[in-house]
């Protein structure tokens, strides 16, 4: 598995998650890997259509890639942290969020991803506001036995 393919696919954001949340009954939703973390003290994002930019790079390389996506968050989505975290699931890669912790305006979590060509794991942080957010993801990847790293900045 090419590391740029891993990076490109790992953070296709919550548009698929939000679309599923709006089109499927609540009983059909997948359960998060950890119990849901309520927004609590974290600033509540405004529901609606968001444009999200993902800048990814492989450390040691001069190449960067920018991916732009749109995600529609419902009023119910913005009340639960897991529903607004970047989703990593595309091209046969399945990821789980673990150890999700919210404090102040920040959220941190760990990722564990598997796909038919490799695995990746790492940590992410996100700072939320009502009209914007930023996130950083750092992953250690192993594709076809070869280790690598992927870093992403999301706004």
PDB file of C-alpha atoms in Angstrom:
ATOM      1  CA  UNK A   1       0.000   0.000   0.000  1.00  0.00           C
ATOM      2  CA  UNK A   2       1.407   3.372  -0.991  1.00  0.00           C
ATOM      3  CA  UNK A   3       1.784   5.722   2.000  1.00  0.00           C
ATOM      4  CA  UNK A   4       0.217   8.602   0.058  1.00  0.00           C
ATOM      5  CA  UNK A   5      -2.820   6.391  -0.589  1.00  0.00           C
ATOM      6  CA  UNK A   6      -2.991   5.610   3.128  1.00  0.00           C
ATOM      7  CA  UNK A   7      -2.819   9.302   3.943  1.00  0.00           C
ATOM      8  CA  UNK A   8      -5.324  10.305   1.311  1.00  0.00           C
ATOM      9  CA  UNK A   9      -7.836   7.797   2.496  1.00  0.00           C
ATOM     10  CA  UNK A  10      -7.360   8.046   6.228  1.00  0.00           C
ATOM     11  CA  UNK A  11      -9.055  11.357   6.705  1.00  0.00           C
ATOM     12  CA  UNK A  12     -11.951  11.586   4.356  1.00  0.00           C
ATOM     13  CA  UNK A  13     -13.979  13.450   6.898  1.00  0.00           C
ATOM     14  CA  UNK A  14     -17.320  12.961   8.474  1.00  0.00           C
ATOM     15  CA  UNK A  15     -19.360  13.629   5.361  1.00  0.00           C
ATOM     16  CA  UNK A  16     -20.104   9.917   5.036  1.00  0.00           C
ATOM     17  CA  UNK A  17     -20.697   9.633   8.775  1.00  0.00           C
ATOM     18  CA  UNK A  18     -23.004  12.655   8.859  1.00  0.00           C
ATOM     19  CA  UNK A  19     -24.866  11.534   5.757  1.00  0.00           C
ATOM     20  CA  UNK A  20     -25.456   8.143   7.362  1.00  0.00           C
ATOM     21  CA  UNK A  21     -26.598   9.784  10.572  1.00  0.00           C
ATOM     22  CA  UNK A  22     -29.187  11.778   8.636  1.00  0.00           C
ATOM     23  CA  UNK A  23     -30.465   9.042   6.347  1.00  0.00           C
ATOM     24  CA  UNK A  24     -30.531   5.949   8.554  1.00  0.00           C
ATOM     25  CA  UNK A  25     -32.609   5.381  11.661  1.00  0.00           C
ATOM     26  CA  UNK A  26     -30.768   5.731  14.971  1.00  0.00           C
ATOM     27  CA  UNK A  27     -30.835   1.956  15.541  1.00  0.00           C
ATOM     28  CA  UNK A  28     -28.758   1.414  12.387  1.00  0.00           C
ATOM     29  CA  UNK A  29     -25.857   3.614  13.533  1.00  0.00           C
ATOM     30  CA  UNK A  30     -22.589   1.883  14.335  1.00  0.00           C
ATOM     31  CA  UNK A  31     -21.597   2.102  17.964  1.00  0.00           C
ATOM     32  CA  UNK A  32     -18.359   3.950  18.755  1.00  0.00           C
ATOM     33  CA  UNK A  33     -15.412   1.926  20.043  1.00  0.00           C
ATOM     34  CA  UNK A  34     -15.589   3.835  23.327  1.00  0.00           C
ATOM     35  CA  UNK A  35     -18.604   5.237  25.179  1.00  0.00           C
ATOM     36  CA  UNK A  36     -19.814   8.518  23.675  1.00  0.00           C
ATOM     37  CA  UNK A  37     -18.163  11.629  25.047  1.00  0.00           C
ATOM     38  CA  UNK A  38     -20.647  14.456  25.535  1.00  0.00           C
ATOM     39  CA  UNK A  39     -19.624  17.884  24.323  1.00  0.00           C
ATOM     40  CA  UNK A  40     -19.721  19.263  27.899  1.00  0.00           C
ATOM     41  CA  UNK A  41     -17.187  22.092  28.175  1.00  0.00           C
ATOM     42  CA  UNK A  42     -16.059  21.817  24.552  1.00  0.00           C
ATOM     43  CA  UNK A  43     -17.515  24.668  22.463  1.00  0.00           C
ATOM     44  CA  UNK A  44     -20.474  23.409  20.453  1.00  0.00           C
ATOM     45  CA  UNK A  45     -19.967  23.560  16.703  1.00  0.00           C
ATOM     46  CA  UNK A  46     -22.738  25.137  14.706  1.00  0.00           C
ATOM     47  CA  UNK A  47     -24.768  22.566  12.780  1.00  0.00           C
ATOM     48  CA  UNK A  48     -24.768  22.874   9.019  1.00  0.00           C
ATOM     49  CA  UNK A  49     -22.512  22.459   6.007  1.00  0.00           C
ATOM     50  CA  UNK A  50     -18.785  22.730   6.717  1.00  0.00           C
ATOM     51  CA  UNK A  51     -15.902  22.880   4.252  1.00  0.00           C
ATOM     52  CA  UNK A  52     -12.882  20.961   5.486  1.00  0.00           C
ATOM     53  CA  UNK A  53      -9.305  21.108   4.175  1.00  0.00           C
ATOM     54  CA  UNK A  54      -6.861  18.293   4.863  1.00  0.00           C
ATOM     55  CA  UNK A  55      -3.168  18.917   4.195  1.00  0.00           C
ATOM     56  CA  UNK A  56      -1.188  15.715   4.325  1.00  0.00           C
ATOM     57  CA  UNK A  57       2.476  15.034   4.111  1.00  0.00           C
ATOM     58  CA  UNK A  58       4.882  12.184   4.544  1.00  0.00           C
ATOM     59  CA  UNK A  59       7.773  13.320   6.769  1.00  0.00           C
ATOM     60  CA  UNK A  60      11.046  13.446   4.836  1.00  0.00           C
ATOM     61  CA  UNK A  61       9.233  14.163   1.576  1.00  0.00           C
ATOM     62  CA  UNK A  62       8.654  17.531  -0.079  1.00  0.00           C
ATOM     63  CA  UNK A  63       5.294  16.417  -1.456  1.00  0.00           C
ATOM     64  CA  UNK A  64       2.103  17.613   0.157  1.00  0.00           C
ATOM     65  CA  UNK A  65      -1.472  16.984  -0.849  1.00  0.00           C
ATOM     66  CA  UNK A  66      -4.530  19.052  -0.027  1.00  0.00           C
ATOM     67  CA  UNK A  67      -7.927  17.408   0.024  1.00  0.00           C
ATOM     68  CA  UNK A  68     -11.077  19.476   0.357  1.00  0.00           C
ATOM     69  CA  UNK A  69     -14.301  17.907   1.546  1.00  0.00           C
ATOM     70  CA  UNK A  70     -17.692  19.014   2.765  1.00  0.00           C
ATOM     71  CA  UNK A  71     -19.485  17.627   5.786  1.00  0.00           C
ATOM     72  CA  UNK A  72     -22.998  18.333   6.970  1.00  0.00           C
ATOM     73  CA  UNK A  73     -23.343  18.167  10.750  1.00  0.00           C
ATOM     74  CA  UNK A  74     -26.826  17.935  12.242  1.00  0.00           C
ATOM     75  CA  UNK A  75     -27.824  19.479  15.576  1.00  0.00           C
ATOM     76  CA  UNK A  76     -27.603  15.961  17.068  1.00  0.00           C
ATOM     77  CA  UNK A  77     -24.125  15.392  15.562  1.00  0.00           C
ATOM     78  CA  UNK A  78     -22.568  18.448  17.222  1.00  0.00           C
ATOM     79  CA  UNK A  79     -23.717  17.270  20.663  1.00  0.00           C
ATOM     80  CA  UNK A  80     -21.509  14.155  20.648  1.00  0.00           C
ATOM     81  CA  UNK A  81     -17.751  14.451  20.100  1.00  0.00           C
ATOM     82  CA  UNK A  82     -17.398  11.176  18.176  1.00  0.00           C
ATOM     83  CA  UNK A  83     -19.789  12.444  15.515  1.00  0.00           C
ATOM     84  CA  UNK A  84     -17.595  15.431  14.650  1.00  0.00           C
ATOM     85  CA  UNK A  85     -14.189  13.737  14.822  1.00  0.00           C
ATOM     86  CA  UNK A  86     -12.559  13.144  11.449  1.00  0.00           C
ATOM     87  CA  UNK A  87     -13.599   9.730  10.163  1.00  0.00           C
ATOM     88  CA  UNK A  88     -11.031   7.390   8.680  1.00  0.00           C
ATOM     89  CA  UNK A  89     -12.816   4.959   6.433  1.00  0.00           C
ATOM     90  CA  UNK A  90     -12.344   4.788   2.747  1.00  0.00           C
ATOM     91  CA  UNK A  91     -10.876   2.386   0.193  1.00  0.00           C
ATOM     92  CA  UNK A  92     -11.168  -0.625   2.483  1.00  0.00           C
ATOM     93  CA  UNK A  93      -9.592   0.991   5.542  1.00  0.00           C
ATOM     94  CA  UNK A  94     -11.447   0.716   8.840  1.00  0.00           C
ATOM     95  CA  UNK A  95     -10.396   2.783  11.821  1.00  0.00           C
ATOM     96  CA  UNK A  96     -11.488   3.013  15.407  1.00  0.00           C
ATOM     97  CA  UNK A  97     -11.280   5.996  17.697  1.00  0.00           C
ATOM     98  CA  UNK A  98     -10.074   5.032  21.163  1.00  0.00           C
ATOM     99  CA  UNK A  99      -9.480   6.851  24.405  1.00  0.00           C
ATOM    100  CA  UNK A 100     -11.432   9.936  23.319  1.00  0.00           C
ATOM    101  CA  UNK A 101     -10.911  12.710  25.857  1.00  0.00           C
ATOM    102  CA  UNK A 102     -12.448  16.175  25.815  1.00  0.00           C
ATOM    103  CA  UNK A 103     -11.143  19.021  27.934  1.00  0.00           C
ATOM    104  CA  UNK A 104     -11.664  22.742  27.473  1.00  0.00           C
ATOM    105  CA  UNK A 105     -11.828  23.432  23.735  1.00  0.00           C
ATOM    106  CA  UNK A 106      -9.694  20.403  22.909  1.00  0.00           C
ATOM    107  CA  UNK A 107     -10.240  16.766  22.123  1.00  0.00           C
ATOM    108  CA  UNK A 108      -7.616  14.029  21.871  1.00  0.00           C
ATOM    109  CA  UNK A 109      -7.927  10.428  20.791  1.00  0.00           C
ATOM    110  CA  UNK A 110      -5.983   7.458  19.494  1.00  0.00           C
ATOM    111  CA  UNK A 111      -6.537   5.684  16.199  1.00  0.00           C
ATOM    112  CA  UNK A 112      -6.121   2.090  15.140  1.00  0.00           C
ATOM    113  CA  UNK A 113      -6.664   1.363  11.447  1.00  0.00           C
ATOM    114  CA  UNK A 114      -6.591  -1.808   9.395  1.00  0.00           C
ATOM    115  CA  UNK A 115      -6.885  -2.426   5.688  1.00  0.00           C
ATOM    116  CA  UNK A 116      -6.164  -5.246   3.309  1.00  0.00           C
ATOM    117  CA  UNK A 117      -2.720  -3.835   2.512  1.00  0.00           C
ATOM    118  CA  UNK A 118      -1.566  -2.664   5.927  1.00  0.00           C
ATOM    119  CA  UNK A 119      -2.199  -1.071   9.295  1.00  0.00           C
ATOM    120  CA  UNK A 120      -1.695   2.317  10.879  1.00  0.00           C
ATOM    121  CA  UNK A 121      -2.036   3.725  14.344  1.00  0.00           C
ATOM    122  CA  UNK A 122      -1.381   6.994  16.055  1.00  0.00           C
ATOM    123  CA  UNK A 123      -2.802   9.939  17.895  1.00  0.00           C
ATOM    124  CA  UNK A 124      -4.851  12.980  17.012  1.00  0.00           C
ATOM    125  CA  UNK A 125      -5.842  16.259  18.608  1.00  0.00           C
ATOM    126  CA  UNK A 126      -8.571  18.691  17.692  1.00  0.00           C
ATOM    127  CA  UNK A 127      -9.395  22.215  18.848  1.00  0.00           C
ATOM    128  CA  UNK A 128     -13.067  23.093  18.400  1.00  0.00           C
ATOM    129  CA  UNK A 129     -14.791  26.425  18.013  1.00  0.00           C
ATOM    130  CA  UNK A 130     -18.327  27.314  17.047  1.00  0.00           C
ATOM    131  CA  UNK A 131     -17.363  28.315  13.478  1.00  0.00           C
ATOM    132  CA  UNK A 132     -14.083  26.482  12.936  1.00  0.00           C
ATOM    133  CA  UNK A 133     -11.877  23.641  14.085  1.00  0.00           C
ATOM    134  CA  UNK A 134      -8.338  22.460  13.563  1.00  0.00           C
ATOM    135  CA  UNK A 135      -6.935  18.981  13.999  1.00  0.00           C
ATOM    136  CA  UNK A 136      -3.581  17.239  13.768  1.00  0.00           C
ATOM    137  CA  UNK A 137      -3.117  13.551  13.096  1.00  0.00           C
ATOM    138  CA  UNK A 138       0.181  11.668  13.291  1.00  0.00           C
ATOM    139  CA  UNK A 139       0.169   8.058  12.157  1.00  0.00           C
ATOM    140  CA  UNK A 140       2.700   5.265  12.017  1.00  0.00           C
ATOM    141  CA  UNK A 141       1.825   3.122   9.016  1.00  0.00           C
ATOM    142  CA  UNK A 142       2.949  -0.300   7.925  1.00  0.00           C
ATOM    143  CA  UNK A 143       2.131  -1.192   4.336  1.00  0.00           C
ATOM    144  CA  UNK A 144       3.325  -4.461   2.811  1.00  0.00           C
ATOM    145  CA  UNK A 145       5.819  -4.809   5.643  1.00  0.00           C
ATOM    146  CA  UNK A 146       7.329  -1.342   5.108  1.00  0.00           C
ATOM    147  CA  UNK A 147       7.028   1.218   7.909  1.00  0.00           C
ATOM    148  CA  UNK A 148       6.213   4.852   7.262  1.00  0.00           C
ATOM    149  CA  UNK A 149       4.629   7.947   8.736  1.00  0.00           C
ATOM    150  CA  UNK A 150       1.768  10.180   7.671  1.00  0.00           C
ATOM    151  CA  UNK A 151       0.941  13.594   9.138  1.00  0.00           C
ATOM    152  CA  UNK A 152      -2.194  15.613   8.478  1.00  0.00           C
ATOM    153  CA  UNK A 153      -3.368  19.075   9.392  1.00  0.00           C
ATOM    154  CA  UNK A 154      -7.126  19.608   9.125  1.00  0.00           C
ATOM    155  CA  UNK A 155      -9.034  22.909   9.206  1.00  0.00           C
TER     156      UNK A 155
END
